[in-house]
Short mmCIF file of C-alpha atoms in Angstrom, two decimals:
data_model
loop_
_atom_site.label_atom_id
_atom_site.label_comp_id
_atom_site.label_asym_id
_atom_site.label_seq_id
_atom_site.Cartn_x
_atom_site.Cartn_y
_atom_site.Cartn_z
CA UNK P 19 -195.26 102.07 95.69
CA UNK P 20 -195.71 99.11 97.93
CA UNK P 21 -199.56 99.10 97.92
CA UNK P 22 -199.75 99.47 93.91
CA UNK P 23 -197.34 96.52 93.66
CA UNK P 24 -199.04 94.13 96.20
CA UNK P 25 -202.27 95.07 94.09
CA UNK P 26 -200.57 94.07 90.53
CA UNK P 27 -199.21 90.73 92.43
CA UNK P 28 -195.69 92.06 93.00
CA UNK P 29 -194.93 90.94 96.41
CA UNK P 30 -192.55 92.80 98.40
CA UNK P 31 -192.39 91.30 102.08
CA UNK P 32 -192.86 94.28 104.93
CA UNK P 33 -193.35 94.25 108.57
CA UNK P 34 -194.27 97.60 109.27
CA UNK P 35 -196.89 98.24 106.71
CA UNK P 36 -200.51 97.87 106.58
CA UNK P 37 -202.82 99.63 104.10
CA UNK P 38 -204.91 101.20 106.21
CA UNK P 39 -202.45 102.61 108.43
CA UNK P 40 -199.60 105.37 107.88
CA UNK P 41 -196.39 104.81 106.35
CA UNK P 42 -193.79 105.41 108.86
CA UNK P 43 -190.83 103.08 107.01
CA UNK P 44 -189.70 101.56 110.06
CA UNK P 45 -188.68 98.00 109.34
CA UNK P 46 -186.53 98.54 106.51
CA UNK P 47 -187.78 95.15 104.89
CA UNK P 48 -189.36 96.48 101.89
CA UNK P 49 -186.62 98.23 100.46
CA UNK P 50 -186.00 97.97 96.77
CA UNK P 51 -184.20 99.35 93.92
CA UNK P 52 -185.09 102.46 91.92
CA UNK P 53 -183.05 103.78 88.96
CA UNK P 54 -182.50 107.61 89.18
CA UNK P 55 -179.96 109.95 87.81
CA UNK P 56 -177.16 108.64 89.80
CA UNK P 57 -178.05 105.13 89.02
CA UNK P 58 -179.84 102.72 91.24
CA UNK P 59 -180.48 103.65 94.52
CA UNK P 60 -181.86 102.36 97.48
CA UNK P 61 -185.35 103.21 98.88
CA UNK P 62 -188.43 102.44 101.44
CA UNK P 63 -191.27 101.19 98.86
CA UNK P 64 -194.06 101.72 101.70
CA UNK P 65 -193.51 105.55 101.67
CA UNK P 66 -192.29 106.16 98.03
CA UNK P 67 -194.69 107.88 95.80
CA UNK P 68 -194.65 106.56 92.58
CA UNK P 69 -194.16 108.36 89.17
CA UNK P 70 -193.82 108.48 85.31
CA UNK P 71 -190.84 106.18 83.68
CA UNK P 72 -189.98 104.92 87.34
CA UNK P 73 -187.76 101.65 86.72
CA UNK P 74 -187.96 99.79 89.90
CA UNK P 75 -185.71 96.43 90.91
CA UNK P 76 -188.02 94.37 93.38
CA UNK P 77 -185.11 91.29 93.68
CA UNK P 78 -181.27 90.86 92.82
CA UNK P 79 -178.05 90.61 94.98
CA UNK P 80 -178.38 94.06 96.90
CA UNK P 81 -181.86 94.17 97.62
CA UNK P 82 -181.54 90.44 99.05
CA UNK P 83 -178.54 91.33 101.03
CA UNK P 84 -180.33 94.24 102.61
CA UNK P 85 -183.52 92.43 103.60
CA UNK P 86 -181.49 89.47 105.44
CA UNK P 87 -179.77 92.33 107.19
CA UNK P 88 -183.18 93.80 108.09
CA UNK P 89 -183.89 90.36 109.32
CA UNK P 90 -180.39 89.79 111.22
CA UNK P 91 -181.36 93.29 113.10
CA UNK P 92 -184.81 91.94 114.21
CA UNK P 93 -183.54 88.75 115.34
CA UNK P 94 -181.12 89.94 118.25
CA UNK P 95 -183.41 89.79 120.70
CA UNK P 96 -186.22 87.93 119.78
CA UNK P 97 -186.69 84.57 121.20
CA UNK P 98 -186.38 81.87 119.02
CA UNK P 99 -189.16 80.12 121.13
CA UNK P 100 -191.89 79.21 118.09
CA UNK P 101 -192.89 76.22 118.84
CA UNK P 102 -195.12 77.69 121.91
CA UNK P 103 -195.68 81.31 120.29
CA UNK P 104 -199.30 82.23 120.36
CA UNK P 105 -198.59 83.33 116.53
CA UNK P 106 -196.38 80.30 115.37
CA UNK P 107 -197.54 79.26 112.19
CA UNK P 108 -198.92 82.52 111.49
CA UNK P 109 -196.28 85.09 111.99
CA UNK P 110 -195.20 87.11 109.38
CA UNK P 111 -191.05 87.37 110.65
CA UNK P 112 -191.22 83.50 110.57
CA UNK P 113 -192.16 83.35 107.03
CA UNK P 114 -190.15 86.38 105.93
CA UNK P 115 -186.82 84.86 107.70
CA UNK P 116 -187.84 81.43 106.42
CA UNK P 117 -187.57 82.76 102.44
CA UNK P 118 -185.30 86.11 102.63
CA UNK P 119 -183.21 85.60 106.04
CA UNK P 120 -180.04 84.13 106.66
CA UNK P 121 -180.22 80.50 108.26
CA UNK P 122 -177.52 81.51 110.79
CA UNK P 123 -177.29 84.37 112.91
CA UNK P 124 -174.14 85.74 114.14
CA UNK P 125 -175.32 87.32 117.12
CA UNK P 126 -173.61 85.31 120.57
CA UNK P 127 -174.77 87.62 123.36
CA UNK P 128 -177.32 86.75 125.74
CA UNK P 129 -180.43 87.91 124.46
CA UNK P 130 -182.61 90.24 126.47
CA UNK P 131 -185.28 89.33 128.16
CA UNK P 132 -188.89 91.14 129.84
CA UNK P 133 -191.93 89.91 131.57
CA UNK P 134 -195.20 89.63 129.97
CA UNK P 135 -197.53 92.60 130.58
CA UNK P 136 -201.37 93.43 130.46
CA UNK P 137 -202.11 96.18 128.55
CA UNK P 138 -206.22 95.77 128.79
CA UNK P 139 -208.80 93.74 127.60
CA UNK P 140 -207.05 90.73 127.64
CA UNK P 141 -204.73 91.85 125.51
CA UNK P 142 -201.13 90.32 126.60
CA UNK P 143 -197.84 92.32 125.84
CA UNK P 144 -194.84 89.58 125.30
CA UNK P 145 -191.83 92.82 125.20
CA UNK P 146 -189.26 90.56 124.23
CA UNK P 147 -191.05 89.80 121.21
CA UNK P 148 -191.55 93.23 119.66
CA UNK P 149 -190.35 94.49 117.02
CA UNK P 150 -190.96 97.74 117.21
CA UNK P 151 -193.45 98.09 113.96
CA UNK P 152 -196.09 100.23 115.94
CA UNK P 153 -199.26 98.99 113.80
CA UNK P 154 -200.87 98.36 117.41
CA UNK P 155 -199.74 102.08 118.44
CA UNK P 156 -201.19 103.80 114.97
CA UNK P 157 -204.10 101.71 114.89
CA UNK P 158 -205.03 103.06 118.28
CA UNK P 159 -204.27 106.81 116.59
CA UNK P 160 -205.99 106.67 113.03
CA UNK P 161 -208.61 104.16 113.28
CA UNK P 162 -209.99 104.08 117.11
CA UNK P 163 -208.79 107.34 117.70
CA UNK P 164 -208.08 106.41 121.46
CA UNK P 165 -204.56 106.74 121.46
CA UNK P 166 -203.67 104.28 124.68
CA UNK P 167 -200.57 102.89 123.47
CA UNK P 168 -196.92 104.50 122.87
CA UNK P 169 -193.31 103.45 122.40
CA UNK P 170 -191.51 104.02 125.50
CA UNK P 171 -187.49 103.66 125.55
CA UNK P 172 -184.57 103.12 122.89
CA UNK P 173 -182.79 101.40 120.87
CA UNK P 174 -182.90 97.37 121.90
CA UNK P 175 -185.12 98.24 125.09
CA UNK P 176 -187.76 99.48 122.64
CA UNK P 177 -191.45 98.30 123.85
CA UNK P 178 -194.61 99.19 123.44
CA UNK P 179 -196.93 100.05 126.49
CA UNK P 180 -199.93 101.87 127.68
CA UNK P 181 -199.37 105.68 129.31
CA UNK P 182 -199.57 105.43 133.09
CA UNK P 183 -203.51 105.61 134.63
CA UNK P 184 -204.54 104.23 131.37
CA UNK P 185 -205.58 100.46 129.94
CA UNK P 186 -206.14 99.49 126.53
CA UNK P 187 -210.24 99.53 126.27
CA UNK P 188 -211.62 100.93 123.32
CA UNK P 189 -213.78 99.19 121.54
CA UNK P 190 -211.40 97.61 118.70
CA UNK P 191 -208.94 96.57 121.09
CA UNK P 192 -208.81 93.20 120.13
CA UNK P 193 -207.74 94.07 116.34
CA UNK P 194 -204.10 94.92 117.64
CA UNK P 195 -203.50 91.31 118.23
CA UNK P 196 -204.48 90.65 114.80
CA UNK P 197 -202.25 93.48 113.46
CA UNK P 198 -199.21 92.20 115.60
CA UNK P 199 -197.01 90.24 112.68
CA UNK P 200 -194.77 88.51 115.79
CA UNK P 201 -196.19 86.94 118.66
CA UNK P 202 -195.78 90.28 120.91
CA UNK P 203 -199.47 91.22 121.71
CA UNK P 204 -201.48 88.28 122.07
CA UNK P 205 -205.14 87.10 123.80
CA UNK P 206 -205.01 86.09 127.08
CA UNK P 207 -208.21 83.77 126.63
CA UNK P 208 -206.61 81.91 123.51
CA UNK P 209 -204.09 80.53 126.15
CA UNK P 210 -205.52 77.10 125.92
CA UNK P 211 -206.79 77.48 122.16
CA UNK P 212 -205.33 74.59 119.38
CA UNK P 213 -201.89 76.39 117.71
CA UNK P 214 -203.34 77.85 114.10
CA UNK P 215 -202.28 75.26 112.38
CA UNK P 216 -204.44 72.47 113.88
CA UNK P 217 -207.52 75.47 113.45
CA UNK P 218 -210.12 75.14 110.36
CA UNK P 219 -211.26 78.14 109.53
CA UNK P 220 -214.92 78.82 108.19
CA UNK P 221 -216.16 82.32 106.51
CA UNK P 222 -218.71 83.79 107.69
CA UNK P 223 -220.63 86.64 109.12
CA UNK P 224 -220.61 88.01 112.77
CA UNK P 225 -224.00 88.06 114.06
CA UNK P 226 -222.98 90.98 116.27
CA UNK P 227 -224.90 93.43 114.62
CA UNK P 228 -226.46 94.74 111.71
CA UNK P 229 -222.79 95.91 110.18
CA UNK P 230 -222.59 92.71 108.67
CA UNK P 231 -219.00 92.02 109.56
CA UNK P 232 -217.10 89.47 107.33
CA UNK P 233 -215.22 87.31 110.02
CA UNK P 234 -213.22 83.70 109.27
CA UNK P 235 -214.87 81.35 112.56
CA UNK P 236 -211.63 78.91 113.77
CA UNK P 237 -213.11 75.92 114.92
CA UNK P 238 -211.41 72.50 115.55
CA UNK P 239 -213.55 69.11 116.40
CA UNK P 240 -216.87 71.22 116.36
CA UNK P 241 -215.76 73.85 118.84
CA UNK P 242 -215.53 78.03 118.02
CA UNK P 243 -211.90 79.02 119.36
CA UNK P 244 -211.72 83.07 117.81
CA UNK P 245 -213.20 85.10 115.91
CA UNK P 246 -210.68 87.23 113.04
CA UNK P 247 -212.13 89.70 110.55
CA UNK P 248 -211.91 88.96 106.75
CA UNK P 249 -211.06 91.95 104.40
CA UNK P 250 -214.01 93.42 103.27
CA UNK P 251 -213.56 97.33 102.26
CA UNK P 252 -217.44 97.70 101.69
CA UNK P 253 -218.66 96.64 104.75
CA UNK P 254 -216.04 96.26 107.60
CA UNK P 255 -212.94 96.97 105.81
CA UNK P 256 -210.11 95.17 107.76
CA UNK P 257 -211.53 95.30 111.25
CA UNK P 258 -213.95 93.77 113.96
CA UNK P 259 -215.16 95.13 117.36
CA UNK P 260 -215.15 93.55 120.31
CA UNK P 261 -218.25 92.51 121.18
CA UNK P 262 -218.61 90.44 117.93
CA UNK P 263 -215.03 89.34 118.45
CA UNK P 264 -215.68 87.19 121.92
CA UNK P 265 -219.12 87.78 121.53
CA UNK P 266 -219.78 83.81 120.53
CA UNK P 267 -218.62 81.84 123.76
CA UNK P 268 -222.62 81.20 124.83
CA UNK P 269 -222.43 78.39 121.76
CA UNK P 270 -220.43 76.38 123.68
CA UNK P 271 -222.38 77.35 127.30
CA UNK P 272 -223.57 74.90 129.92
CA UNK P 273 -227.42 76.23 129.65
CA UNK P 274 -227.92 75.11 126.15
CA UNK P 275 -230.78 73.81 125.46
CA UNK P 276 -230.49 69.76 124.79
CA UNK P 277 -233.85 68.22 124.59
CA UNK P 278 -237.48 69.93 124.07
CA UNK P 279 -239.14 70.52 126.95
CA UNK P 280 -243.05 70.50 127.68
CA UNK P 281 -245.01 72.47 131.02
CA UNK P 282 -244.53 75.16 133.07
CA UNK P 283 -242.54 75.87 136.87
CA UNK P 284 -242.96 71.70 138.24
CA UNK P 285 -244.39 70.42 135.53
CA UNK P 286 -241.84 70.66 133.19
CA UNK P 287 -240.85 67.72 131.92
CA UNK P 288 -237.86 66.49 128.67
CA UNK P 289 -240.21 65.34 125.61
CA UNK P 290 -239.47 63.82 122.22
CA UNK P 291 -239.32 66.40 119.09
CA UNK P 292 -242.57 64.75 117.54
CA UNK P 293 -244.41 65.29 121.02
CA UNK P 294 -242.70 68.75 121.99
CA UNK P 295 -244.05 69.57 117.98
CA UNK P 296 -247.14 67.69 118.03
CA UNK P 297 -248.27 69.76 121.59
CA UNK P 298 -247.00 73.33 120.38
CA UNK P 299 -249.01 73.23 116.82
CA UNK P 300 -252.13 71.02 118.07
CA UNK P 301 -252.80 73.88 120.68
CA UNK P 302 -252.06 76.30 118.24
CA UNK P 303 -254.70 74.97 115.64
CA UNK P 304 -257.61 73.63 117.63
CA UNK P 305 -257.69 76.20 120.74
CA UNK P 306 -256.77 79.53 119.38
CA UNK P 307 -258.45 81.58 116.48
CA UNK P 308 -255.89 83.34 114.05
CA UNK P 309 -256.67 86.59 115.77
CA UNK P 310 -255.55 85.44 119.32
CA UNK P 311 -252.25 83.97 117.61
CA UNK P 312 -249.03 85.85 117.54
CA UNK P 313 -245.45 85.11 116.63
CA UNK P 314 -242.83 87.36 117.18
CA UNK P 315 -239.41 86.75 115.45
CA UNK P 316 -236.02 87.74 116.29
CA UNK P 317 -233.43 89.21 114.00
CA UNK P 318 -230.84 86.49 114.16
CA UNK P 319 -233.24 84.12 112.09
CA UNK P 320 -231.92 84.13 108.43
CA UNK P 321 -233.54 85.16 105.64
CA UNK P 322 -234.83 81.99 104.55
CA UNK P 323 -235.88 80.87 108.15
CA UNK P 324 -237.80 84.19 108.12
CA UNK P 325 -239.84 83.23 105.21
CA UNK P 326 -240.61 79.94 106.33
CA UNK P 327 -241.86 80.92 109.42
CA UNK P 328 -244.22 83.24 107.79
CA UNK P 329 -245.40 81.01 105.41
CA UNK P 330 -245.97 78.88 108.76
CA UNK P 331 -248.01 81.89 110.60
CA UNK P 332 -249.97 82.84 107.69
CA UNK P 333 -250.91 79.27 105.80
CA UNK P 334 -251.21 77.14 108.94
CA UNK P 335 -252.56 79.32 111.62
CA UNK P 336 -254.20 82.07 108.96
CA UNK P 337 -252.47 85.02 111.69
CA UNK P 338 -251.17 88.11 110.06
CA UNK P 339 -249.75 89.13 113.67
CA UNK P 340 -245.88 88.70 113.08
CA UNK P 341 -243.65 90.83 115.00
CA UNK P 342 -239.94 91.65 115.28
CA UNK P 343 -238.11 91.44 118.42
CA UNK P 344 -235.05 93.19 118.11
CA UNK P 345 -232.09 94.37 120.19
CA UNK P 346 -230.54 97.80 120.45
CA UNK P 347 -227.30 99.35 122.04
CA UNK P 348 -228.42 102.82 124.01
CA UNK P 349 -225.51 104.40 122.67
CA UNK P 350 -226.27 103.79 118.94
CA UNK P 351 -223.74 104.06 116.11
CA UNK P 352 -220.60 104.07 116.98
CA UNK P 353 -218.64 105.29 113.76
CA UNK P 354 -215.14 105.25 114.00
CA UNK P 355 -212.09 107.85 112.06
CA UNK P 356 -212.09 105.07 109.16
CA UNK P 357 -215.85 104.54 108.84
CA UNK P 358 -216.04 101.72 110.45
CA UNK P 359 -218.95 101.64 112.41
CA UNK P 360 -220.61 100.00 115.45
CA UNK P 361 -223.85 99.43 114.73
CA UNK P 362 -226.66 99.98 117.69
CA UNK P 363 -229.08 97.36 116.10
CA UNK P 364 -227.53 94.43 117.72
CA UNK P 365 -229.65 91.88 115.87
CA UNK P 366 -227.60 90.80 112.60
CA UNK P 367 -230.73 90.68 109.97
CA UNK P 368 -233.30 93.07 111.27
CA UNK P 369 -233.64 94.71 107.64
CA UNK P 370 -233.63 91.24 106.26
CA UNK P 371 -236.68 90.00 107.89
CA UNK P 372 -238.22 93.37 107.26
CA UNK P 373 -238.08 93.15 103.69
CA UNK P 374 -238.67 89.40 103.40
CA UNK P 375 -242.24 90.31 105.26
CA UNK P 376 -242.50 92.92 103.01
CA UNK P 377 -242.10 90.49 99.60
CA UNK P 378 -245.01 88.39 100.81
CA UNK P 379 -247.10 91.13 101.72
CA UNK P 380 -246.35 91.44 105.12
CA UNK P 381 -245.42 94.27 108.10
CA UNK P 382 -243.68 92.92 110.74
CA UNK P 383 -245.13 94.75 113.42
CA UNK P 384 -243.00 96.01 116.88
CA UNK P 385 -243.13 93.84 119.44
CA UNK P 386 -244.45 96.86 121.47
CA UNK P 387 -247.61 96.54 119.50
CA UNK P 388 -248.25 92.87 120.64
CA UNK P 389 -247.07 93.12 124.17
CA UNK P 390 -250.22 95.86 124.17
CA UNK P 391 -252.40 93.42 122.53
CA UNK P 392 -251.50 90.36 125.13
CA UNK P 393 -252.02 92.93 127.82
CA UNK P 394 -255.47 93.55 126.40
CA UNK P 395 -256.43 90.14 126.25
CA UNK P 396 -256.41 90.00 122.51
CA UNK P 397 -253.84 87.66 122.07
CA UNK P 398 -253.62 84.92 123.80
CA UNK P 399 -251.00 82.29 122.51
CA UNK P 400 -247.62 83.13 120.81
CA UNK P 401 -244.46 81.86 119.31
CA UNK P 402 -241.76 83.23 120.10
CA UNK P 403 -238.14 82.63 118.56
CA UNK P 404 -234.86 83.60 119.86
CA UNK P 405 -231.23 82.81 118.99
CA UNK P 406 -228.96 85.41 119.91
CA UNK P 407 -227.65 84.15 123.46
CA UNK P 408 -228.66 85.81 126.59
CA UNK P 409 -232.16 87.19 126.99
CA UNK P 410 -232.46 89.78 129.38
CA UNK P 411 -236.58 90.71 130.22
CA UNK P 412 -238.10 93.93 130.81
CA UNK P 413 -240.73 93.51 133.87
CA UNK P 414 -243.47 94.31 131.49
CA UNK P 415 -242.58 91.86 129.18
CA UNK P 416 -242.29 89.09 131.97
CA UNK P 417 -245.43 89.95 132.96
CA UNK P 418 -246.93 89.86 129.69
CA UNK P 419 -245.39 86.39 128.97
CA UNK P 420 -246.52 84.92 132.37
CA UNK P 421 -249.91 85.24 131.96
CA UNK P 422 -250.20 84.11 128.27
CA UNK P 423 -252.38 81.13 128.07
CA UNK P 424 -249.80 79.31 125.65
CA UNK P 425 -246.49 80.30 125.14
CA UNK P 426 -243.78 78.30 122.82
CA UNK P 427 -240.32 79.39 122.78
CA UNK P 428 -237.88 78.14 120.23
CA UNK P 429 -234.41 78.97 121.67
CA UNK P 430 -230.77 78.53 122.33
CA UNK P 431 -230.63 78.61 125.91
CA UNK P 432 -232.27 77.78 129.25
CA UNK P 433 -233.31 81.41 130.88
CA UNK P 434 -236.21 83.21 132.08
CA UNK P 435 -237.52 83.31 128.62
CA UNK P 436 -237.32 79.22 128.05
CA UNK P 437 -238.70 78.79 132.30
CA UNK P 438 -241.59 80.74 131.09
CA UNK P 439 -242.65 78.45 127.97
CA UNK P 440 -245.32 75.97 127.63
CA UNK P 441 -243.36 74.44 125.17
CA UNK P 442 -239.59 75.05 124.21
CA UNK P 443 -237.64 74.06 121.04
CA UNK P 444 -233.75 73.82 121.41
CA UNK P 445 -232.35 76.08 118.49
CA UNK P 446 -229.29 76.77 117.23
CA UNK P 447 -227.12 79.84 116.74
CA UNK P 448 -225.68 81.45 113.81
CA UNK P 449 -222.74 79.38 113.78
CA UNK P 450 -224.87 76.49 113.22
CA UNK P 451 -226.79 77.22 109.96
CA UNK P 452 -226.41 77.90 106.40
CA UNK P 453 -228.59 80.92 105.35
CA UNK P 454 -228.06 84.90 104.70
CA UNK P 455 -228.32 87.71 106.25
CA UNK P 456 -229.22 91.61 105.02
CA UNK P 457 -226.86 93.93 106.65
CA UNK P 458 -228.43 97.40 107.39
CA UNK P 459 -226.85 98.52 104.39
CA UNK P 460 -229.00 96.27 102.06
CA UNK P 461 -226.19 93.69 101.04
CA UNK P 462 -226.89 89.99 101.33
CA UNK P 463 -224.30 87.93 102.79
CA UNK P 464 -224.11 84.09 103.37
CA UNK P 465 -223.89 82.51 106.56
CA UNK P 466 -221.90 79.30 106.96
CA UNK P 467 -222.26 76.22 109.39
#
């Protein structure tokens, strides 16, 4: 009953609930009215099935009476200590006591109290703040299917914790702190992050993977503070994994990449753009044929940067040699009890690129293919893009890429890769463009700045 009403804009607050989780009724919050034989009586709507000529009473005197009561109960032992809760501004108990609670409790006795606890991953357990809902416990159950987390004791000394030898560690973890509607589970690293309501938040797509995840990016004065998932039942339905989740922090690293750089090993040296530009493409043009020319694309370029750039490769320097560079997880898809699925193509818009190359006539080939050809001798200059953060080389592919006679890298970050370059390009990330990306699915999603 509750679902069917939240979808026809009925809302009926809960605490316990979520829709993608079992209905265990335990908060009591989203009782209502229903008319039956003996008149109206008084029932759960998150477990209540409905059916034909069902009168139900969402409001009135009982039903308020009962959900301040609900309310009352929850508030016995939970600090009152907002204003430096993790979740303040965002915590569903706040809002429901602030519109259906009573504005003074009658409760005197000293409230209990319990240290904070790590349960794994960063993932902090404030006891004193539960409420016993268990969305973190069945999410671990239904969806990850790991089962680390129980309720352990009774009654007010009710807490959720992780079974002894065990940490929380699967790959969702993180999406229990998002399911918490107090301030009980929280992230350890978010210690120092803005409160939520001094965040903006941005939509847009985790560059993670190929899944495509629909995430909201809170930033505030330019900076990326978390990463939450947005609802999107096609493609990630309520959830994120972890590695997309805190997956972002080389944005904001030391080794970005400032200025362009020209030279190899000492003779490196900070340029202008219209020099770094002007060396990179005058090379290109006068010194090597279109034969001897390579460029080799990752798949965090968007869809629009990866027609550009072949527009670039195939009008400027007349090469049909474009490659795809792309990154891969040795376990490979990870699919959970819901569907939800880790994807083992770790490059956001590798089918993107594919079938952008393919609309102008192109095959991108595997990078395999060129590293044979540079090996060979055949090719002898390449461009090279990056854009997904660390860049860990193979020892073939350094040695390929040291003894290239011209190598420009257009990147995020200073690494082997960018110490290799003859000429390297500061780029930017996916948090720092407007373009789209094709999940592996085949649905084209926007990307947001």
């Amino acid at each position: 009953m509750l679902l069917v009403a939240l979808e026809q804009g009925v809302y009926i607050p809960h605490l316990c609930f979520h829709p993608a989780l079992s209905a265990p009724a335990g908060c009591r919050l989203c009782l209502v009215e229903v008319k039956g034989a003996a008149g109206w009586e008084m029932v759960t709507s998150c477990d209540t099935r409905i059916v034909d000529g069902m009168v139900v009473n969402t409001e009135g005197e009982r039903v308020a009476q009962a959900r301040a009561a609900v309310l009352e109960f929850a508030l016995l032992n939970h600090p009152l200590d907002c204003p430096v809760c993790d979740k303040a501004g965002e915590c569903e108990l706040q809002e429901h006591v602030h519109v259906h609670g009573c504005a003074v409790g009658r409760f005197d006795e000293k409230k209990l109290t319990q240290p904070k606890k790590v349960l794994g991953k960063g993932v902090l357990l404030h006891a004193e703040r539960c409420i016993g809902c268990t969305r973190c416990v069945r999410f671990c159950d239904e969806i990850a299917g790991t089962s680390e987390l129980g309720i352990f004791a009774r009654g007010a000394r009710v807490e959720v914790g992780v079974f002894p030898g065990v940490e929380l560690g699967n790959d969702l973890a993180g999406n229990v702190v998002d399911l918490c509607p107090v301030g009980a589970l929280t992230d350890g690293e978010l210690a120092v992050a803005p409160p939520a309501w001094k965040l903006k938040g941005i939509d847009s797509i985790c560059p993670g993977c190929s899944a495509g995840c629909n995430v909201r990016v809170d930033v505030q004065r330019g900076r990326i503070f978390r990463l939450r998932p947005r609802v999107n039942l096609d493609v990630n339905r309520y959830w994120m994994c972890d590695d997309g989740r805190y997956g972002w922090r080389y944005v904001h690293a030391e080794r970005r990449l400032g200025t362009p750089r020209c030279g190899r090993g000492t003779a490196e040296r900070s340029v202008s753009w219209d020099e770094a530009i002007g060396a990179a493409s005058q090379r290109l043009v006068q010194q090597f044929g279109p034969e001897s020319i390579a460029v080799i694309c990752s798949g965090f370029q968007t869809n629009e940067e990866g027609f550009l750039l072949a527009r670039l490769a195939t009008d400027l320097w007349r090469t049909q040699q474009l490659a795809l560079w792309s990154r891969s997880d040795g376990r490979g898809d990870v699919k959970f009890t819901d569907g939800f699925t880790l994807r083992g193509d770790r490059s956001p818009n590798t089918r993107g690129l594919r079938e952008v190359g393919a609309g102008l006539g192109l095959e991108l080939l595997p990078s395999e293919f060129i590293w044979s050809k540079i090996e060979r001798g055949e090719i002898r200059a390449v461009l090279l893009l990056g854009g997904g953060g660390e860049v860990e080389l193979e020892e073939r592919v350094r040695r390929v890429l040291e003894h290239l006679e011209w190598l420009v890298v257009v990147d995020i970050l200073d690494s082997e890769l960018t110490r290799l370059a003859d000429v390297v390009l500061p780029g930017v990330s996916a948090f720092e463009k407007e373009g789209s990306f094709t999940n592996v699915d085949g649905r084209v999603q926007w990307v947001r700045r």
